[in-house]
Short mmCIF file of C-alpha atoms in Angstrom, two decimals:
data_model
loop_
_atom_site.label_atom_id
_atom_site.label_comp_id
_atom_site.label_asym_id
_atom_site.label_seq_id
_atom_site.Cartn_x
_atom_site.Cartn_y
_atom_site.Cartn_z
CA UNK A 1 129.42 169.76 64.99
CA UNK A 2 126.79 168.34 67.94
CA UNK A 3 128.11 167.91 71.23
CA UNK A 4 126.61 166.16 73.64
CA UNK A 5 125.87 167.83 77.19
CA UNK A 6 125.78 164.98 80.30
CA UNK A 7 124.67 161.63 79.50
CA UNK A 8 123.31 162.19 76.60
CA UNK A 9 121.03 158.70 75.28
CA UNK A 10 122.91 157.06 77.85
CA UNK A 11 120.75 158.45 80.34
CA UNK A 12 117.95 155.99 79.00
CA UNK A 13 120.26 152.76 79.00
CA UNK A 14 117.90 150.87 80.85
CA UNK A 15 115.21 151.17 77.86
CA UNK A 16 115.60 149.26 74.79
CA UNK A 17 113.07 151.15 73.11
CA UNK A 18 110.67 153.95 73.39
CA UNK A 19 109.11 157.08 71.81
CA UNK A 20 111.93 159.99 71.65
CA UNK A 21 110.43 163.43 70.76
CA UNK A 22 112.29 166.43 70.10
CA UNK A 23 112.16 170.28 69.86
CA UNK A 24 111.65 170.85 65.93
CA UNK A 25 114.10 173.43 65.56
CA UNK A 26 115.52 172.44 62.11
CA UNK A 27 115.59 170.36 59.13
CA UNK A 28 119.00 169.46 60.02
CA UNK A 29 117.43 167.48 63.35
CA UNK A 30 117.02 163.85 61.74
CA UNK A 31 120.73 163.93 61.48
CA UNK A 32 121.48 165.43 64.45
CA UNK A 33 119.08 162.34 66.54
CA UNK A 34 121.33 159.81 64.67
CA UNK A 35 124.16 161.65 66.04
CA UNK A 36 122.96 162.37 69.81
CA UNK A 37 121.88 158.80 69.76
CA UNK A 38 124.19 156.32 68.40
CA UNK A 39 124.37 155.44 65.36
CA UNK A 40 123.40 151.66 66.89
CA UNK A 41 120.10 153.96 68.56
CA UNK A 42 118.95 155.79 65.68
CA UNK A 43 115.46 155.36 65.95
CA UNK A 44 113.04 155.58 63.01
CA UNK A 45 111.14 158.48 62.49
CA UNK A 46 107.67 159.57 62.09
CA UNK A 47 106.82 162.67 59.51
CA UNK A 48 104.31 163.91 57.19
CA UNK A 49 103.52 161.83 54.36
CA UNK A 50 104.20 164.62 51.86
CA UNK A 51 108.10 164.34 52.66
CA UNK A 52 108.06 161.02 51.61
CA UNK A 53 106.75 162.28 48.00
CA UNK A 54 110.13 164.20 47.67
CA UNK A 55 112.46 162.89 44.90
CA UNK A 56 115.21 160.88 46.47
CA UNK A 57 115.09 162.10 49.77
CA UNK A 58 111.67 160.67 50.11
CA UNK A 59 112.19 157.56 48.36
CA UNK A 60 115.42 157.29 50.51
CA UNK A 61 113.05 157.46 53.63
CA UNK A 62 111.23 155.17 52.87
CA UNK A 63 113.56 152.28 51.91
CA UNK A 64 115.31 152.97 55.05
CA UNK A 65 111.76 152.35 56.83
CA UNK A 66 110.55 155.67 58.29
CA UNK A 67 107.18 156.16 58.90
CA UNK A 68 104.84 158.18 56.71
CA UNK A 69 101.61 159.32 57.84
CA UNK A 70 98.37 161.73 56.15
CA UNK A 71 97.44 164.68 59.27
CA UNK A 72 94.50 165.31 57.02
CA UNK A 73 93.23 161.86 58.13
CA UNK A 74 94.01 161.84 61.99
CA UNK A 75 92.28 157.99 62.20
CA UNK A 76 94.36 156.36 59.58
CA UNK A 77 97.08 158.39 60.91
CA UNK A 78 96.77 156.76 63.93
CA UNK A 79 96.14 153.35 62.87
CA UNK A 80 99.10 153.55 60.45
CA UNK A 81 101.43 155.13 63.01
CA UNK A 82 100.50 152.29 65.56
CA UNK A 83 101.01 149.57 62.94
CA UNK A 84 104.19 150.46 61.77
CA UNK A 85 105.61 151.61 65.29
CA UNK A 86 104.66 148.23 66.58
CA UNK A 87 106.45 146.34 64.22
CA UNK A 88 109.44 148.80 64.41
CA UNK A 89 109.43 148.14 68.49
CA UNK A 90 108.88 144.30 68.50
CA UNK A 91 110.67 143.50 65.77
CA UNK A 92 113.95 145.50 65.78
CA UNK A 93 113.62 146.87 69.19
CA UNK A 94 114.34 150.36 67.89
CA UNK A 95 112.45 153.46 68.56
CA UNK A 96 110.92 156.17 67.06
CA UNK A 97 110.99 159.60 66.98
CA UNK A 98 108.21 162.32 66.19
CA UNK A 99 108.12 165.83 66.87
CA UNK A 100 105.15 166.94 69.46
CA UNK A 101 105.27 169.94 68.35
CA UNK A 102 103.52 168.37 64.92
CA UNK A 103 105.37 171.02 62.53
CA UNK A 104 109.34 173.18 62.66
CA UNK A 105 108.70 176.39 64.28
CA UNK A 106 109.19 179.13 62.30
CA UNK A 107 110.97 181.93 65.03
CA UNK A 108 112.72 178.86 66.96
CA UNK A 109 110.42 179.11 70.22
CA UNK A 110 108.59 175.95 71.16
CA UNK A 111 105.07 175.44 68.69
CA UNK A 112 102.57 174.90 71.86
CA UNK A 113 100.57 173.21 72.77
CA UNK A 114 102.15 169.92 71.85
CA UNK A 115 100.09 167.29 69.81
CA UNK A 116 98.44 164.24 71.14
CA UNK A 117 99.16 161.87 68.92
CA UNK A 118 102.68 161.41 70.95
CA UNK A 119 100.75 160.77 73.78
CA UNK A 120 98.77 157.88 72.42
CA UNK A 121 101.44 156.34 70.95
CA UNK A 122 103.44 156.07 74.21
CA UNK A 123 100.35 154.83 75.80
CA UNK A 124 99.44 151.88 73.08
CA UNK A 125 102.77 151.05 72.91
CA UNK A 126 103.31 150.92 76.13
CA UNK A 127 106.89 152.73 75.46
CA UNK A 128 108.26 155.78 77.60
CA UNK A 129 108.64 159.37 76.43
CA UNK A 130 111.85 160.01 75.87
CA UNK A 131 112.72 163.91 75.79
CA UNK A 132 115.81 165.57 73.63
CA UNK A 133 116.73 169.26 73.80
CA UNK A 134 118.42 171.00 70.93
CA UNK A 135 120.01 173.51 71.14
CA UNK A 136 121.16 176.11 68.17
CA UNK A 137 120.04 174.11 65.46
CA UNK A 138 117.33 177.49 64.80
CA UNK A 139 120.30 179.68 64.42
CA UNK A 140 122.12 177.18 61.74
CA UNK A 141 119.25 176.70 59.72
CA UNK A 142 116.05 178.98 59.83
CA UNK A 143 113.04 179.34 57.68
CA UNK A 144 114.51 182.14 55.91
CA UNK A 145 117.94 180.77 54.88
CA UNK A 146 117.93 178.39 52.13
CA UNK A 147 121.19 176.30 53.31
CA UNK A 148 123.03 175.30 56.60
CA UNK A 149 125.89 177.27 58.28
CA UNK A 150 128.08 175.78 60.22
CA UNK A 151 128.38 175.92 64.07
CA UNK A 152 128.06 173.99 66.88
CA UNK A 153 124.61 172.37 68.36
CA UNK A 154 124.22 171.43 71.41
CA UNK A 155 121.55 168.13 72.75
CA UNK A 156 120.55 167.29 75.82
CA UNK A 157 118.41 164.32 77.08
CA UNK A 158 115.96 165.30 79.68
CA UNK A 159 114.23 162.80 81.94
CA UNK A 160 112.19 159.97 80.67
CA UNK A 161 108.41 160.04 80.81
CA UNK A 162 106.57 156.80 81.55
CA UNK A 163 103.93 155.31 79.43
CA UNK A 164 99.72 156.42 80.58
CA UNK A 165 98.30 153.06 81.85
CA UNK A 166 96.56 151.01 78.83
CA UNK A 167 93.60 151.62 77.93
CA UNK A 168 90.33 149.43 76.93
CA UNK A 169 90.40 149.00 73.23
CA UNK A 170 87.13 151.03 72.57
CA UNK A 171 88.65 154.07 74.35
CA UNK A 172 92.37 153.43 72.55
CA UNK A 173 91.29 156.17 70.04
CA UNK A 174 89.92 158.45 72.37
CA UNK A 175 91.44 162.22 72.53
CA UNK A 176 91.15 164.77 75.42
CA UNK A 177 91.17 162.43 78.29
CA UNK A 178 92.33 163.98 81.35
CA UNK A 179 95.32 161.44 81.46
CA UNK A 180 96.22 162.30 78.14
CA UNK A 181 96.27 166.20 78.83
CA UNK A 182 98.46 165.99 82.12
CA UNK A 183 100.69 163.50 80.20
CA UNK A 184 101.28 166.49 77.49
CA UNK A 185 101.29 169.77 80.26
CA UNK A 186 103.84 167.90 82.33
CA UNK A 187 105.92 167.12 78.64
CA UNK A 188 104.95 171.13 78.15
CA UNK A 189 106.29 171.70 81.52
CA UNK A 190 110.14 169.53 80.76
CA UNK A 191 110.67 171.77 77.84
CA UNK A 192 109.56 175.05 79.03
CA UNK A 193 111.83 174.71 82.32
CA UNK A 194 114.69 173.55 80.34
CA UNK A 195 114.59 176.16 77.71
CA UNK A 196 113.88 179.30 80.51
CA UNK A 197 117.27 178.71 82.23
CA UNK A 198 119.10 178.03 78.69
CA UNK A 199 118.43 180.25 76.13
CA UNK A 200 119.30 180.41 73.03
CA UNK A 201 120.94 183.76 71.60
CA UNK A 202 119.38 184.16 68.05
CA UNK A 203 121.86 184.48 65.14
CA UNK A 204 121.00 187.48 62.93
CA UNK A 205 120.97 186.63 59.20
CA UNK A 206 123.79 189.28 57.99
CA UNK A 207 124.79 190.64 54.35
CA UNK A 208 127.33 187.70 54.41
CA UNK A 209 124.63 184.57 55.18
CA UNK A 210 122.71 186.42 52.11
CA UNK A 211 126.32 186.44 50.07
CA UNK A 212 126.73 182.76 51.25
CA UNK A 213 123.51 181.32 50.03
CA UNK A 214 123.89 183.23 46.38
CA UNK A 215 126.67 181.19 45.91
CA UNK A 216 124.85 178.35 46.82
CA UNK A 217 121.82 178.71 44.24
CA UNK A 218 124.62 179.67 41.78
CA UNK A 219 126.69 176.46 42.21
CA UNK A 220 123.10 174.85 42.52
CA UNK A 221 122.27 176.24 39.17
CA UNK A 222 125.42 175.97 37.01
CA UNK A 223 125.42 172.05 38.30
CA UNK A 224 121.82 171.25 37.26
CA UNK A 225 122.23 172.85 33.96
CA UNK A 226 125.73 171.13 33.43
CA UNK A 227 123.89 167.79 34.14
CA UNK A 228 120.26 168.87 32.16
CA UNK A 229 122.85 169.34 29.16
CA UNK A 230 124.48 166.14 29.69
CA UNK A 231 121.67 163.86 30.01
CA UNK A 232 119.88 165.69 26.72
CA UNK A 233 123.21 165.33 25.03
CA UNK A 234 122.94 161.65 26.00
CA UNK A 235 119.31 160.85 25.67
CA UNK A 236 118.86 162.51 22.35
CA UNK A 237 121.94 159.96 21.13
CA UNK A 238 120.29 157.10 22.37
CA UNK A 239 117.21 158.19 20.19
CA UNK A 240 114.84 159.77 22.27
CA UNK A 241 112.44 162.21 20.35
CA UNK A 242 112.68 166.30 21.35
CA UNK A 243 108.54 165.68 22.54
CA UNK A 244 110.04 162.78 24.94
CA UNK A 245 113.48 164.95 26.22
CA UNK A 246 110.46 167.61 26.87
CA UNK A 247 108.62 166.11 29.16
CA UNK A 248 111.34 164.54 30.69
CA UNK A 249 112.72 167.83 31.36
CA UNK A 250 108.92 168.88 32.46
CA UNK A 251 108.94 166.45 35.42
CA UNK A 252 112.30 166.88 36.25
CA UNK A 253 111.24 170.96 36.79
CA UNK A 254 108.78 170.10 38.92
CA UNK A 255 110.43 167.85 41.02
CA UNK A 256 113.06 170.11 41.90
CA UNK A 257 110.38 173.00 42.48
CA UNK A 258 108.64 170.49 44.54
CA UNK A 259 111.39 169.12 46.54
CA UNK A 260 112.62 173.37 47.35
CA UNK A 261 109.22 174.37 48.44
CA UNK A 262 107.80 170.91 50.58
CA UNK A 263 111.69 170.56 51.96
CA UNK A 264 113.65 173.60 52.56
#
């Protein structure tokens, strides 16, 4: 369940669009945006472009037009994120969302400092910062656990964040301008205050969370070998050779290995 605390998104009703970042507390925090924002205000989101290699959940991404981009390559990352926000903005007046924080934190404390590339973005798209607290989304789904429980999260919006001034195109690219770094303290600042007079309680991962996610993996298991049995069953009668079902079964391994280790 995620309630909403105040005004929630409707605290930003006079923008149509802008850049909304987020504590990365969770992987369950895409869904829990397109919940705290409207399902008419989901905006699109920004993440690493390995995610996007995932089997179905990353092809699923990108059909529904979120935004890939390659941190090892912090200029095309840029270019790409501008390009694609852009045309997200103008076109569908939606916004984006991307994590400052650049990456989940692993003991649910805020990952500081914040990255810049929010910052920029804001500032060549001329679009506000638009802040969202979660809260207890840690405690449903750390690191450690390999599932979800089930509990209550709470979001909050905090105030909006205007835009830096634009600047000249040779100096669009430019990090570690003074602008830039108050932009990012003062963001630093929002979160820090807000989280000091609301903590969170951490949720200690008991015998029975343990318990819980073996029967998880089992179900997990006993389904993908029902279906591996099925579709050999059914392959093999619509004459495909063992060497074929056998490297079928090869990439279908490795997907799955890939998609546990890049996703939860």
């Amino acid at each position: 369940r995620v309630r909403v605390e105040g005004e929630g998104a409707g605290r930003w009703s006079g923008i149509p669009h802008g850049v909304i970042v987020y504590n990365h507390a969770s992987n369950l925090d895409p869904f829990i945006l397109f919940v705290a924002c409207g399902g008419h205000r989901a905006p699109k989101f920004v993440g690493k472009k390995v995610l996007f290699a995932v089997p179905i959940f990353g092809w699923m991404s990108l059909a529904l037009g979120q935004v890939p981009i390659n941190r090892g390559d912090p200029k095309k990352s840029i270019a790409t994120m501008n390009e694609r926000v852009a045309a997200i903005m103008s076109r569908w007046s939606r916004s984006v969302a991307v994590s400052p924080e650049g990456t989940r934190t692993k003991d649910g404390h805020l990952v500081l400092p914040f990255k810049k590339g929010v910052f920029h973005l804001s500032q060549q798209m001329q679009a506000p910062i638009l802040p969202l607290a979660i809260h207890g989304a840690f405690d449903l789904w750390p690191p450690s656990r390999l599932f979800t429980g089930v509990g209550e999260i709470t979001v909050r919006a905090l105030e909006a964040q205007p835009p830096l001034p634009p600047l000249p195109e040779a100096e669009a690219h430019a990090s570690g301008t003074a602008a830039t770094d108050e932009a990012r303290m003062r963001l630093q600042r929002t979160y820090v205050d807000h989280f000091s007079k609301q903590r969170d309680k951490p949720a200690p991962y008991t015998f029975g969370h343990m318990a819980e996610d073996a029967l998880y993996v089992g179900v997990a298991v006993v389904a993908f070998a029902a279906l591996k049995s099925g579709c050999w069953l059914l392959l093999a009668a619509a004459g495909f050779s063992t060497e074929s079902l056998a490297v079928l079964f090869a990439i279908t391994t490795v997907s799955i290995t890939f998609l546990v280790h890049h996703y939860l």
